[in-house]
Structures are given as structure tokens and as C-alpha cells.
Coordinates of C-alpha atoms in Angstrom, one line a residue:
Chain A
M952 CA 0.0 0.0 0.0
Q953 CA 1.4 3.3 -1.0
R954 CA 0.8 5.7 2.0
A955 CA -0.2 9.2 1.4
R956 CA 1.9 11.3 3.9
I957 CA 3.8 14.3 4.2
S958 CA 7.2 14.8 5.6
L959 CA 6.8 16.4 9.0
S960 CA 9.9 18.2 8.8
G961 CA 9.2 20.1 5.7
A962 CA 5.7 21.0 6.9
C963 CA 6.7 21.9 10.4
A964 CA 9.3 24.7 9.2
R965 CA 6.4 26.3 7.4
I966 CA 3.7 26.0 9.7
H967 CA 6.1 27.5 12.5
T968 CA 7.3 30.4 10.6
N969 CA 3.9 31.5 9.0
G970 CA 2.1 30.4 12.3
T971 CA 4.3 32.6 14.7
F972 CA 4.2 35.5 12.0
Y973 CA 0.5 35.6 11.2
G974 CA -1.1 33.6 13.7
W975 CA 0.6 35.1 16.8
A976 CA 2.5 38.3 16.3
S977 CA 0.2 39.9 13.6
V978 CA -2.8 39.2 15.8
A979 CA -1.3 40.5 19.2
L980 CA 0.2 43.6 17.8
T981 CA -2.7 44.4 15.6
G982 CA -4.8 44.1 18.9
V983 CA -2.3 46.6 20.6
A984 CA -2.5 48.9 17.9
L985 CA -6.5 49.1 18.0
Y986 CA -6.1 49.9 21.7
V987 CA -3.6 52.3 21.5
T988 CA -4.9 54.4 18.7
S989 CA -8.2 54.7 20.5
R990 CA -6.4 55.7 23.7
T991 CA -4.0 58.2 22.5
S992 CA -6.8 59.6 20.2
G993 CA -9.2 60.1 22.9
V994 CA -12.0 58.8 20.9
P995 CA -13.7 55.3 20.6
L996 CA -12.5 52.9 18.0
F997 CA -13.7 53.7 14.3
A998 CA -15.5 50.9 12.6
K999 CA -15.7 48.6 15.4
P1000 CA -17.3 45.8 13.4
L1001 CA -14.5 45.9 10.9
A1002 CA -12.1 45.3 13.8
W1003 CA -14.3 42.2 14.9
A1004 CA -14.1 40.9 11.2
S1005 CA -10.4 41.4 11.0
L1006 CA -9.9 39.2 14.3
V1007 CA -12.2 36.6 12.8
L1008 CA -10.4 36.6 9.4
Y1009 CA -6.8 36.5 11.0
N1010 CA -7.9 33.4 12.7
V1011 CA -9.6 31.9 9.6
A1012 CA -6.2 32.6 7.8
A1013 CA -4.1 31.0 10.5
I1014 CA -6.3 27.7 10.8
V1015 CA -6.7 27.3 6.9
G1016 CA -3.0 28.3 6.5
T1017 CA -1.8 25.7 9.0
V1018 CA -4.1 22.7 7.7
T1019 CA -3.1 23.4 4.3
L1020 CA 0.6 23.4 5.0
G1021 CA 0.1 20.2 6.8
L1022 CA -1.6 18.7 3.9
G1023 CA 1.5 19.8 1.7
L1024 CA -0.4 22.5 0.0
N1025 CA 1.7 25.5 -0.4
N1026 CA 2.5 28.3 -2.5
G1027 CA 6.2 27.0 -3.2
D1028 CA 8.9 27.3 -0.7
Q1029 CA 8.6 31.1 -0.6
E1030 CA 9.6 31.7 2.9
Y1031 CA 7.0 33.6 4.9
R1032 CA 4.4 33.4 2.0
E1033 CA 3.9 29.7 1.7
W1034 CA 0.1 29.7 2.4
I1035 CA -1.8 29.3 -0.6
W1036 CA -3.7 32.2 -2.0
W1037 CA -7.1 31.2 -0.5
A1038 CA -5.3 31.4 3.0
A1039 CA -3.4 34.5 2.4
M1040 CA -6.5 36.4 1.0
P1041 CA -8.1 36.4 4.4
L1042 CA -4.9 37.6 6.0
L1043 CA -4.7 40.5 3.4
V1044 CA -8.3 41.6 4.1
A1045 CA -7.9 41.3 8.0
I1046 CA -4.7 43.6 7.7
V1047 CA -6.8 46.3 5.4
L1048 CA -9.9 46.1 7.7
S1049 CA -7.9 46.5 11.0
G1050 CA -6.0 49.4 9.1
I1051 CA -9.1 51.1 8.2
S1052 CA -10.2 51.0 12.0
V1053 CA -6.8 52.1 13.0
F1054 CA -6.7 55.0 10.6
G1055 CA -10.3 56.2 11.0
T1056 CA -9.6 56.3 14.6
V1057 CA -6.6 58.5 14.3
V1058 CA -8.5 60.7 11.8
R1059 CA -11.4 61.5 14.2
R1060 CA -9.1 62.2 17.3
S1061 CA -9.9 64.7 19.7
E1062 CA -6.1 65.5 20.1
R1063 CA -4.4 68.2 18.0
E1064 CA -1.2 66.4 17.5
M1065 CA -1.0 62.9 16.2
Y1066 CA 0.9 60.7 18.9
L1067 CA 4.1 59.1 17.8
S1068 CA 2.8 55.5 18.0
N1069 CA 0.0 56.3 15.4
W1070 CA 2.8 57.4 13.0
Y1071 CA 4.3 53.8 13.4
F1072 CA 0.7 52.2 12.9
I1073 CA -0.4 54.1 10.0
V1074 CA 3.1 53.6 7.9
G1075 CA 3.0 50.1 8.8
F1076 CA -0.4 49.2 7.9
V1077 CA -0.2 51.3 4.6
S1078 CA 2.9 49.8 3.6
T1079 CA 2.1 46.0 4.5
A1080 CA -1.1 46.4 2.5
I1081 CA 0.8 47.4 -0.5
L1082 CA 3.6 44.8 0.3
E1083 CA 0.9 41.9 0.4
V1084 CA -0.8 42.8 -2.9
V1085 CA 2.6 43.4 -4.8
S1086 CA 4.0 40.0 -3.7
A1087 CA 0.7 38.2 -4.4
L1088 CA 0.6 39.1 -8.1
P1089 CA 2.1 36.1 -9.9
Y1090 CA 2.6 37.4 -13.4
Y1091 CA 6.0 38.8 -12.9
Q1092 CA 7.6 36.3 -10.7
H1093 CA 9.2 33.6 -12.9
G1094 CA 12.6 31.9 -12.2
L1095 CA 15.2 34.5 -10.9
G1096 CA 12.6 37.3 -11.2
Q1097 CA 10.9 35.5 -8.5
V1098 CA 14.1 35.2 -6.5
A1099 CA 14.3 39.1 -6.5
V1100 CA 10.6 39.4 -5.3
Q1101 CA 11.0 36.7 -2.6
G1102 CA 14.2 38.7 -1.2
F1103 CA 12.0 41.9 -1.1
Y1104 CA 8.8 40.2 0.4
M1105 CA 10.7 38.1 3.0
H1106 CA 12.6 41.1 4.7
N1107 CA 9.7 43.6 4.1
S1108 CA 7.2 41.4 5.8
L1109 CA 9.5 41.7 9.0
G1110 CA 10.4 45.3 8.6
M1111 CA 7.5 47.2 7.2
W1112 CA 5.1 45.1 9.4
F1113 CA 6.5 43.6 12.6
T1114 CA 9.0 46.3 13.2
F1115 CA 6.6 49.2 12.8
L1116 CA 3.9 47.8 15.0
A1117 CA 6.3 46.8 17.7
L1118 CA 7.9 50.1 17.8
G1119 CA 4.6 51.8 17.8
T1120 CA 3.8 49.8 20.8
A1121 CA 6.8 50.4 22.6
Y1122 CA 6.5 54.1 22.1
Y1123 CA 2.9 53.9 23.9
V1124 CA 3.7 51.2 26.6
L1125 CA 7.2 52.4 27.7
P1126 CA 6.2 56.0 28.8
K1127 CA 2.8 54.9 30.1
L1128 CA 4.3 52.4 32.6
L1129 CA 7.2 54.7 33.5
N1130 CA 4.6 57.6 34.0
R1131 CA 7.1 60.2 32.0
P1132 CA 7.4 61.3 28.4
I1133 CA 9.5 59.9 25.7
Y1134 CA 13.0 61.1 25.8
S1135 CA 12.9 62.5 22.2
Y1136 CA 9.9 62.9 19.9
S1137 CA 12.2 63.9 17.0
L1138 CA 14.3 60.6 17.2
G1139 CA 11.0 58.8 17.1
I1140 CA 9.9 60.7 13.9
L1141 CA 13.6 60.1 12.4
G1142 CA 12.9 56.4 12.9
V1143 CA 9.7 56.5 11.0
W1144 CA 11.1 57.9 7.8
T1145 CA 14.5 56.2 7.9
N1146 CA 12.8 52.7 8.4
L1147 CA 10.3 53.8 5.5
L1148 CA 13.2 54.6 3.3
F1149 CA 15.9 52.3 4.0
Y1150 CA 14.0 48.9 4.8
P1151 CA 12.4 48.2 1.4
V1152 CA 15.8 48.2 -0.3
I1153 CA 17.7 45.7 1.9
G1154 CA 15.8 42.3 0.9
A1155 CA 18.6 41.3 -1.7
H1156 CA 20.8 40.7 1.2
H1157 CA 19.3 37.2 1.8
F1158 CA 20.7 36.1 -1.7
E1159 CA 24.3 37.3 -1.6
F1160 CA 26.5 36.0 -4.1
S1161 CA 23.5 34.6 -6.0
P1162 CA 23.2 35.4 -9.9
L1163 CA 20.9 38.5 -8.8
P1164 CA 22.8 41.7 -10.3
W1165 CA 26.1 42.4 -8.3
W1166 CA 25.0 46.1 -7.8
F1167 CA 21.6 45.2 -6.7
Q1168 CA 23.2 43.0 -4.0
T1169 CA 25.7 45.9 -3.0
L1170 CA 22.7 48.4 -2.7
A1171 CA 21.0 46.1 -0.2
I1172 CA 24.1 45.8 1.8
V1173 CA 24.6 49.7 1.7
F1174 CA 21.0 50.1 2.9
S1175 CA 21.6 47.5 5.6
V1176 CA 24.2 49.6 7.2
G1177 CA 21.9 52.6 6.8
M1178 CA 19.6 50.5 9.1
L1179 CA 21.8 51.4 11.9
I1180 CA 20.5 55.0 11.9
P1181 CA 16.6 54.0 12.7
V1182 CA 17.9 51.1 15.0
W1183 CA 20.3 53.2 17.2
A1184 CA 17.8 56.1 17.2
G1185 CA 15.0 54.0 18.3
S1186 CA 16.9 51.7 20.8
G1187 CA 18.8 54.9 22.2
N1188 CA 15.5 56.8 22.6
F1189 CA 14.0 54.1 24.6
L1190 CA 17.1 53.8 26.8
L1191 CA 17.2 57.3 27.5
T1192 CA 13.5 57.3 28.5
L1193 CA 14.3 54.5 30.9
R1194 CA 17.2 56.4 32.4
G1195 CA 16.8 56.4 36.1
G1196 CA 13.7 54.5 36.0
W1197 CA 15.3 51.1 36.7
E1198 CA 13.4 50.9 40.2
A1199 CA 10.3 50.9 38.2
V1200 CA 11.3 48.2 36.0
R1201 CA 12.4 45.9 39.1
R1202 CA 9.0 46.2 40.5
S1203 CA 6.9 45.9 37.4
P1204 CA 5.7 42.8 35.9
S1205 CA 5.5 44.1 32.4
L1206 CA 8.4 46.5 32.1
P1207 CA 11.1 43.5 31.9
F1208 CA 9.6 42.5 28.8
L1209 CA 9.9 45.7 27.1
V1210 CA 13.6 46.0 28.3
V1211 CA 14.4 42.7 26.9
G1212 CA 12.6 43.8 23.7
I1213 CA 14.4 47.1 23.4
A1214 CA 17.7 45.3 24.0
Y1215 CA 17.0 42.7 21.5
Y1216 CA 15.9 45.1 19.0
F1217 CA 19.1 46.9 19.2
L1218 CA 21.4 43.4 19.4
G1219 CA 19.6 41.7 16.8
S1220 CA 19.2 44.4 14.3
T1221 CA 22.7 45.6 14.7
Q1222 CA 23.7 41.9 14.2
G1223 CA 21.6 41.9 11.0
T1224 CA 23.7 44.8 9.7
V1225 CA 27.0 43.1 10.4
E1226 CA 25.7 39.8 9.0
A1227 CA 24.7 41.5 5.7
L1228 CA 28.4 42.3 4.8
R1229 CA 29.9 40.2 2.1
T1230 CA 32.6 38.9 4.3
S1231 CA 30.3 37.8 7.2
Q1232 CA 28.1 36.1 4.4
A1233 CA 30.9 34.1 3.0
Y1234 CA 30.9 32.5 6.5
W1235 CA 27.3 32.5 7.8
H1236 CA 25.1 32.4 5.0
F1237 CA 23.1 29.2 4.4
T1238 CA 24.3 28.4 8.2
N1239 CA 22.1 28.2 11.4
F1240 CA 23.6 31.5 12.3
T1241 CA 20.7 33.1 10.2
V1242 CA 18.2 31.0 12.2
G1243 CA 19.6 32.3 15.5
H1244 CA 19.4 35.8 14.3
S1245 CA 16.0 35.6 13.1
H1246 CA 15.0 34.3 16.7
A1247 CA 16.8 37.2 18.2
T1248 CA 14.7 39.6 16.4
M1249 CA 11.2 37.9 16.0
Y1250 CA 11.2 36.3 19.6
G1251 CA 13.7 38.7 21.5
F1252 CA 12.5 41.9 20.0
I1253 CA 8.9 41.5 18.7
T1254 CA 7.5 38.8 20.9
F1255 CA 8.8 40.3 24.1
I1256 CA 7.4 43.8 23.1
A1257 CA 4.2 42.2 22.4
W1258 CA 4.2 40.4 25.8
G1259 CA 5.0 43.4 27.7
A1260 CA 2.2 45.1 26.1
A1261 CA -0.2 42.4 26.9
Y1262 CA 0.8 42.2 30.6
A1263 CA 0.7 46.2 30.7
L1264 CA -2.8 46.7 29.0
L1265 CA -4.9 43.6 29.2
P1266 CA -5.2 44.3 33.2
R1267 CA -6.0 47.9 32.3
A1268 CA -8.7 46.8 29.9
T1269 CA -10.3 44.1 31.8
G1270 CA -9.4 44.9 35.5
K1271 CA -8.1 41.3 35.9
P1272 CA -4.5 41.0 37.0
A1273 CA -2.1 38.1 35.8
S1274 CA -0.4 35.6 38.3
A1275 CA 2.7 37.3 39.5
L1276 CA 4.3 33.9 39.9
A1277 CA 3.6 32.6 36.4
T1278 CA 4.6 36.0 35.0
G1279 CA 7.9 35.7 36.6
M1280 CA 8.4 32.2 35.3
H1281 CA 7.3 33.1 32.1
F1282 CA 9.8 35.9 31.9
W1283 CA 12.9 34.1 32.9
L1284 CA 12.1 30.8 30.8
A1285 CA 11.7 32.9 27.9
L1286 CA 14.6 35.1 28.4
V1287 CA 16.9 32.3 29.3
G1288 CA 15.5 30.2 26.8
V1289 CA 15.9 32.5 23.8
T1290 CA 19.4 33.7 24.8
M1291 CA 20.6 30.2 25.0
Y1292 CA 19.0 29.4 21.5
V1293 CA 20.4 32.4 19.8
L1294 CA 23.8 31.6 21.3
A1295 CA 23.6 27.8 20.4
L1296 CA 22.7 28.3 16.8
S1297 CA 25.3 31.1 16.3
A1298 CA 27.8 28.8 17.5
A1299 CA 26.6 26.1 15.4
G1300 CA 26.3 28.5 12.4
T1301 CA 29.8 29.4 12.9
A1302 CA 30.9 25.8 13.3
Q1303 CA 29.2 24.8 9.9
G1304 CA 30.8 27.9 8.1
L1305 CA 34.2 27.2 9.2
A1306 CA 33.8 23.5 8.4
W1307 CA 32.7 24.6 4.7
V1308 CA 35.5 27.1 4.3
A1309 CA 38.1 24.6 5.3
G1310 CA 37.0 22.4 2.7
N1311 CA 35.9 19.3 4.8
P1312 CA 33.4 16.7 3.7
F1313 CA 29.9 18.3 3.8
I1314 CA 29.0 15.7 6.5
S1315 CA 31.5 17.3 9.1
S1316 CA 29.4 20.4 9.1
V1317 CA 26.5 18.6 10.2
E1318 CA 28.4 16.6 12.9
S1319 CA 30.2 19.8 14.2
A1320 CA 26.7 21.5 14.8
G1321 CA 25.2 18.3 16.5
P1322 CA 26.2 19.3 20.1
F1323 CA 24.7 22.8 19.7
W1324 CA 21.5 21.3 18.5
V1325 CA 21.0 19.5 21.5
A1326 CA 21.4 22.9 23.5
R1327 CA 18.8 24.4 21.3
A1328 CA 16.4 21.7 22.0
V1329 CA 16.7 22.3 25.6
A1330 CA 16.4 26.0 24.9
G1331 CA 13.3 25.5 22.8
L1332 CA 11.5 23.3 25.6
M1333 CA 12.2 26.2 27.9
M1334 CA 10.6 28.7 25.6
F1335 CA 7.6 26.6 25.2
A1336 CA 7.0 26.2 28.8
S1337 CA 7.0 30.0 28.9
H1338 CA 4.3 29.9 26.3
V1339 CA 2.2 27.7 28.3
L1340 CA 2.6 30.1 31.3
F1341 CA 1.6 33.0 29.0
A1342 CA -1.6 31.3 27.9
Y1343 CA -2.5 30.5 31.5
N1344 CA -1.9 34.3 32.5
V1345 CA -3.9 35.4 29.2
Y1346 CA -6.8 33.3 30.9
R1347 CA -6.0 34.9 34.4
M1348 CA -6.4 38.5 32.6
T1349 CA -9.6 37.8 30.8
L1350 CA -11.8 34.8 31.4
A1351 CA -11.0 34.1 35.0
R1352 CA -13.2 35.2 37.9
H1353 CA -11.4 37.0 40.6
T1354 CA -12.1 38.0 44.0
P1355 CA -12.1 41.7 44.7
A1356 CA -9.5 41.6 47.3
A1357 CA -7.1 40.0 44.5
V1358 CA -7.9 42.7 42.1
A1359 CA -7.2 45.4 44.7
S1360 CA -3.9 44.0 45.9
A1361 CA -2.6 43.6 42.1
L1362 CA -3.6 47.0 41.4
T1363 CA -1.7 48.3 44.4
R1364 CA 1.2 46.3 43.1
E1365 CA 1.0 48.0 39.7
V1366 CA 0.8 51.5 41.1
A1367 CA 3.7 51.1 43.5
A1368 CA 5.8 50.0 40.7
V1369 CA 5.8 53.6 39.1
Chain B
M237 CA 2.4 66.5 11.0
R238 CA -1.2 67.0 11.9
S239 CA -2.9 65.2 9.3
A240 CA -3.1 61.5 9.2
W241 CA -4.4 61.7 5.4
L242 CA -1.1 63.4 4.5
L243 CA 1.0 60.8 6.5
A244 CA -0.9 57.7 4.8
G245 CA -0.8 59.3 1.4
L246 CA 3.1 60.1 1.5
S247 CA 3.9 57.0 3.0
A248 CA 1.9 55.1 0.5
A249 CA 3.6 57.2 -2.2
I250 CA 7.1 56.3 -1.1
Y251 CA 6.6 52.8 -0.3
A252 CA 4.6 52.1 -3.6
T253 CA 7.8 53.7 -5.4
L254 CA 10.4 51.5 -3.5
A255 CA 8.2 48.5 -3.9
F256 CA 8.2 49.2 -7.6
A257 CA 11.8 49.9 -8.1
T258 CA 13.3 47.1 -5.5
G259 CA 10.4 44.3 -6.1
V260 CA 8.4 44.7 -9.1
W261 CA 10.9 46.0 -11.7
P262 CA 13.7 43.6 -10.8
G263 CA 11.2 41.0 -10.8
E264 CA 9.8 41.7 -14.1
A265 CA 13.2 42.3 -15.6
L266 CA 14.7 39.0 -14.4
S267 CA 11.7 36.8 -15.4
K268 CA 12.5 37.6 -18.9
V269 CA 16.2 36.3 -19.2
A270 CA 17.2 33.7 -22.0
P271 CA 17.9 30.2 -20.9
T272 CA 21.5 29.1 -20.4
P273 CA 22.3 27.1 -23.8
G274 CA 21.6 23.7 -23.6
L275 CA 18.9 24.0 -20.7
R276 CA 15.9 22.0 -21.4
P277 CA 12.4 22.4 -19.8
L278 CA 11.5 19.6 -17.5
T279 CA 9.8 16.3 -18.8
P280 CA 6.2 15.6 -17.1
E281 CA 7.7 13.2 -14.9
Q282 CA 10.4 15.5 -13.9
E283 CA 8.0 18.1 -13.3
A284 CA 5.9 15.7 -10.9
G285 CA 9.3 14.9 -9.1
R286 CA 9.7 18.9 -8.7
A287 CA 6.3 19.1 -7.4
A288 CA 7.2 16.5 -4.8
Y289 CA 10.4 18.2 -3.8
V290 CA 8.2 21.5 -3.1
S291 CA 5.7 19.7 -1.3
E292 CA 8.1 17.9 0.9
G293 CA 9.9 21.0 1.7
C294 CA 13.3 19.9 0.3
S295 CA 14.6 23.5 -0.1
Y296 CA 14.5 24.2 3.6
C297 CA 17.6 22.2 3.9
H298 CA 18.9 22.2 0.4
T299 CA 20.0 25.0 -1.7
Q300 CA 20.0 25.2 -5.4
Y301 CA 22.6 28.1 -6.1
V302 CA 26.3 27.8 -6.4
R303 CA 28.3 31.0 -5.2
P304 CA 31.6 32.4 -6.9
L305 CA 33.4 31.3 -3.8
A306 CA 36.0 28.7 -3.1
E307 CA 34.1 26.6 -0.6
D308 CA 31.2 26.3 -3.2
Q309 CA 33.5 24.7 -6.1
V310 CA 32.6 21.2 -4.9
F311 CA 29.0 21.9 -6.0
G312 CA 29.8 22.9 -9.6
R313 CA 30.4 26.4 -11.6
P314 CA 28.7 29.6 -9.9
S315 CA 25.1 29.8 -11.2
V316 CA 23.9 32.3 -13.6
A317 CA 20.3 33.7 -14.2
G318 CA 19.5 31.6 -17.2
D319 CA 20.0 28.4 -15.1
Y320 CA 16.5 29.3 -13.5
V321 CA 14.3 29.9 -16.3
Y322 CA 12.5 26.8 -15.9
S323 CA 12.4 27.0 -12.1
T324 CA 9.0 28.3 -10.9
P325 CA 8.5 28.4 -8.0
E326 CA 12.2 29.2 -7.4
L327 CA 14.2 26.7 -5.2
L328 CA 17.3 28.6 -4.5
G329 CA 16.8 28.2 -0.6
T330 CA 18.5 29.9 2.4
E331 CA 19.9 27.2 4.4
R332 CA 22.4 24.2 3.8
N333 CA 21.6 21.6 6.5
G334 CA 22.3 19.3 3.6
P335 CA 24.6 19.8 0.5
D336 CA 23.6 22.1 -2.3
L337 CA 21.6 20.1 -5.1
T338 CA 22.3 22.4 -8.3
N339 CA 24.5 19.9 -10.1
V340 CA 23.5 16.5 -8.1
G341 CA 22.4 14.9 -11.2
L342 CA 26.1 14.9 -12.4
R343 CA 27.6 14.5 -9.0
Q344 CA 25.4 11.5 -7.9
P345 CA 24.4 9.8 -11.4
S346 CA 23.4 6.5 -9.6
A347 CA 19.5 6.1 -9.3
V348 CA 20.0 3.1 -7.2
W349 CA 22.1 5.2 -4.7
N350 CA 19.3 7.9 -4.8
Y351 CA 16.5 5.4 -4.2
I352 CA 18.4 3.9 -1.2
H353 CA 19.1 7.2 0.1
L354 CA 15.7 8.3 -0.1
Y355 CA 14.4 5.2 1.6
E356 CA 16.8 5.4 4.4
P357 CA 19.6 7.9 4.3
R358 CA 21.5 6.3 7.1
A359 CA 21.9 3.3 5.1
L360 CA 24.5 5.4 3.1
V361 CA 25.6 8.0 5.4
S362 CA 25.6 6.9 9.1
Q363 CA 25.6 10.5 10.4
S364 CA 22.9 11.9 8.2
I365 CA 20.1 13.9 9.7
M366 CA 17.7 13.8 6.6
P367 CA 14.3 12.4 7.1
S368 CA 13.7 9.0 5.4
Y369 CA 10.9 9.1 2.8
R370 CA 9.8 5.4 3.1
W371 CA 6.1 6.4 2.3
M372 CA 7.2 6.8 -1.2
F373 CA 8.1 3.2 -1.5
V374 CA 5.9 -0.1 -1.3
L375 CA 6.6 -3.5 0.4
R376 CA 5.8 -6.5 -1.4
D377 CA 6.0 -10.1 -1.0
H378 CA 7.4 -10.7 -4.4
A379 CA 8.5 -8.1 -7.1
L380 CA 5.8 -7.9 -10.0
P381 CA 6.8 -7.2 -13.5
G382 CA 7.7 -3.8 -14.3
D383 CA 8.6 -3.1 -10.5
L384 CA 11.6 -1.1 -9.6
V385 CA 13.2 -3.1 -6.8
V386 CA 15.4 -1.2 -4.4
P387 CA 18.3 -3.1 -2.8
V388 CA 18.3 -1.7 0.7
P389 CA 21.0 -3.1 2.5
P390 CA 20.8 -4.7 5.9
P391 CA 20.1 -3.7 8.7
Y392 CA 17.6 -1.3 7.1
A393 CA 16.1 -3.9 4.7
P394 CA 12.7 -5.4 5.7
P395 CA 12.7 -8.6 7.3
H396 CA 10.9 -10.3 4.4
G397 CA 9.7 -9.0 1.0
V398 CA 11.2 -6.5 -1.3
V399 CA 11.2 -2.5 -1.6
V400 CA 9.7 -1.2 -4.6
A401 CA 9.9 2.4 -5.6
G402 CA 6.5 4.0 -5.9
P403 CA 5.6 6.7 -8.3
Q404 CA 6.5 9.7 -6.1
A405 CA 10.1 8.2 -5.7
R406 CA 10.5 7.5 -9.3
A407 CA 9.3 11.1 -10.1
L408 CA 11.7 12.8 -7.5
V409 CA 14.7 10.6 -8.7
A410 CA 13.9 11.6 -12.1
Y411 CA 14.0 15.3 -11.0
L412 CA 17.2 14.9 -9.0
E413 CA 18.9 13.4 -11.9
S414 CA 17.7 16.3 -14.3
L415 CA 19.7 18.6 -12.0
K416 CA 22.8 19.1 -14.1
Q417 CA 24.5 22.4 -14.9
Q418 CA 25.1 23.3 -18.7
P419 CA 28.6 24.3 -19.3
L420 CA 29.0 28.1 -20.1
G421 CA 30.9 29.1 -23.2
P422 CA 34.1 30.9 -23.1
V423 CA 34.0 34.1 -21.1
R424 CA 33.4 37.1 -23.3
R425 CA 35.5 40.1 -22.4
R426 CA 34.1 43.4 -22.6

């Protein structure tokens, strides 16, 4: 009997990346954006039914996308856009609908100035809607042409979507929790424009030494160096806002997540610039180093910011606190886990690259990475355990019943933190 | 800036321009390159094998691009744009947990090796971490006429009966055998 079965390893890679991108980070950060625009604009959310429809469509896309990938149906091995078109379409509509809600709320705001976070949200939603449409059109994507579009898509889905939403989130939550203004509004605006101008150009650095035009790759590397401007402006701005506020960080359940997010934004993005240089790519391209880097950014930066926002804003919205013990365990398991994960894969990648440059037989690069993969498995288990604790805490902050005394004591703790 | 409309319009204009310049335009231009001389479109069976390659996600661990670097010389000559004319969806890949396969049809011409390797990679390379693709094979008591029997060595051979390559395995091996770089002519000096 011929068994119809799909390789678990191939399907898992795709389900993991698309699931974390569009099933987790996109939904979480869109939720934060909807909350923040309404709060900072001083008006109720514009077109609330559209936001609800967006939530439904995000989940439809995540379920359909995951199931179809598991069945071996995919859009080719195009990283981060493997979902077949009828799973990707609900995602696009979800982004557009919640974008309309975000934009309409800002347009109808009662404040005269548009708060910094809303700059990031508007540019993020507008660019991502354009990106998703452009990259979904198939007519100009054949052979090497598709490689060019893939490099463009792969990095823009990170930079124009997650980076903009996460920075907009941090620009709201950080000053809110510290109860002080952001250090520099201008540095924040500089970040908006430089991200918008530099980010779209750097995609080809995923295909260095490929047959893509050499000048096109060089341009991508130059702009990758340019990315230091928004990264250092942003992370410097956050750190200067935090200056002297470390006592509050120590007491607060949510600020530590934001601090880690900011630190990984700085480290991971600066690493990305160094990694884009041709000399680095000659050693690290195709190795696990890249996978370590993507976890430093998508997990260390984006996911920690989303967690910080959830722990900060959900209790304010529902009046229900999270479990302090579970929050602390979540934080340490996730932080130690991701740090160990990134270090293990960076070491594995370096070992692989050195084995190739030395001209050893290919299998020696697999063997040299082996011990580090054991460390990665341990780190991955810690990260997974932290997610279970987060799920429990989300339950505590939303559906669970609390006694008034517990709510009062948690509120005291939150206020005392500042 | 006080107008959300101005911010949205301006960023849309800037982003659309950059998306055209760095995504659409290179995509369109590079979709029209001429094939490398000697390169042939895939046969229907090779095409089916390529579909299995995509569906199984082989390109998450195997690249199909050779760089102009000394360390890549073992995989063939540096890839050129014309090599990819019949490769949609593209399978260049971003990770090498396994070796590059651009030229595997020349490097590993033995079909028997490929069948055994797909059935159980560790039968040939003991340290391999590649998944086995046993569901592409059929186990029979006796070979039937027209069956392609795979001589799996012990200890990986089944205790009784024979291993026969299924249609998916045959298509995949046909595709792997088609992966051969065409030699480039003498380099013209400008």
C-alpha cells in the first residue's frame, strides 16, 4: 500500500514560521494597535465591526494556512508566504480592515497632535497592505525574477509590518508604565522616515553571491548599514527614556519584557547589519547563524514587546491581574531560553561555516553542529514552557473570575511600581 | 505633522515607489532572461518530481545556488540567471543543512544510490540527519513485472519481502537526475 503522507520536517518549518508571524505576532500587535490608537486619540474605536471582522479573518487565515501546509499544499517554498492564496487572502483583508479601523480612529481624534505611536501604526498598515498585494501578483515572478521578489517580500514582511507595529507599541507602553514622556519625539519621527526609506531596499541581502545583479546586492548591503540609523535612534531613545527608571522596571511585571525587547531590538538588528556584509555572508550564509538571528529579532524583540504590552494593557482593559508567579516564571524561562537558543545556533552556524571554508566533507559540518542542536532543543523546551505560562496568564487576565481583594492587591502592586 | 491623511498618502507614495523599484521592476526584468544554452524544460515526470520536492519542503535544507566562492566549487560552477528559466517556484533556498543540489544529477548519477538514500539516508551516510521518505516506497512479498526493486542493505532492509519504488519516488529521482549544470561558453571580455 502506498501511504499518502507528508514529511513532518518540511511541513513543520513552514507551519512554524507562518504560524508565529501571522497567527501570533500579527494578531497580538494588531490588537495592541487598535487599543493604543483609541486611547491616544481620545475617541472610541472607528468602525468597530471591521476590527471584529479582522479578528475573525486573522484566525480563519491561521487555521486554513496551518491545515493546508500540513497537507502539503503550499505556494512553493517562498519563505513567509507559503500559504496558498485562499489562506493568504483572508490575511490581507484582515490587515486592510483593521488598518481602516486604526486610521479612522486617528483621523477622528480629539487631540490636535497625532501621537508618535500612531505614525508607526499608519505607515506599517499602509506599507504592509501594498506589500501583500504586490507580492501576491504572480505574473512577473518567474525563475530568478521570483527570487528578486522573494528577497523583497521576506524582509519587508518583517521590517514594514512587525518592526513598525512593535515600535509603535513600545512608544506607547514604555512612557505609560514609567509615567514620564518619551526622551525625544524627534528621534522617533526620524525612525519612521528612515525605516520607510531604508527597509524596502535591503531584501537582496538574503541572496548574496547569487546570480541577482551584483550592484543590486551591493545596494542592499549599503542600505543594511543605513539601518543602523533607525535602529540606534529607536533603541537609544527607549534607553534614554528608561534612564533612572530602573527601580520601576524591577517592581513592574510588564516593564522587564519591554526592556528585553528593546535590548534585542538593538542587538539583533545591529547583528543583522554586520551579517549583511559580504565577508560575514561568505562564512555565515546558509548556516544556522541566520536562524539564530531571526529568533533574536522575531522572538527577542517582537514577541517580548508584544508580551510586555499584553501584561501592561490587558489588566487595564479588563481589571483582572495576571498571576505574579506565572509572569515571573514566563519571563525568566523565555529570556534564558531565547538567549541560549540564539547563542547555540550562532555557535552551530559558525562551526558549519568554518567547516565549509576549510573544505571538509559536507557531513563534517552536520557533525560539528550536533552538540549545539542539543542545546537548542533544551532552549526550545524552556521557550515552549514559557508560552504555556503566558496562555495561563491570558486566561487569568480575561476569562478567569477574581475576588475583589485579589484585584485590589494586584492594583496596588502595579501603582507602587511607578 | 497633523494630518493623518497626509502621512498615509505620503508613506503610500514612497513605499509604492520603493516597492516598484526594488521588487516589481527587478522581478519583471529577471523573469525575462534567456535560458542558459543547452538547458531543457522538464519532462512531465521530472515536473512531478519537482512538485514532490516543493511539497516535501526539500529546499528548507538543500540550496540550489552555487556561489562564486572557493568553498562552493565542490557543487559546480557559479550559478547564472539563465539556469533558473524553468524553475518556478524558485528553489534557491536559504539554508544548507544538507549539501547544495544544483548539480546533483552529475555529482551523483546512480539512481540506485538515490533510491536507497530516499528510503533510508542512514543506510548510506551513517551520520545523516535527513528524514527518510519510506512512504514513497511499497513493500511487496515478491516483485511484480515492471517493478523497480530497491536493494536496501541490511540492517535497514525489511525482514521479508522487497522494497519497490513508488511513483513519487520515481518522479523525485527523475527530477534529481535532471539537476545538471550546462557548461558555459568561453567568457567574453568586454
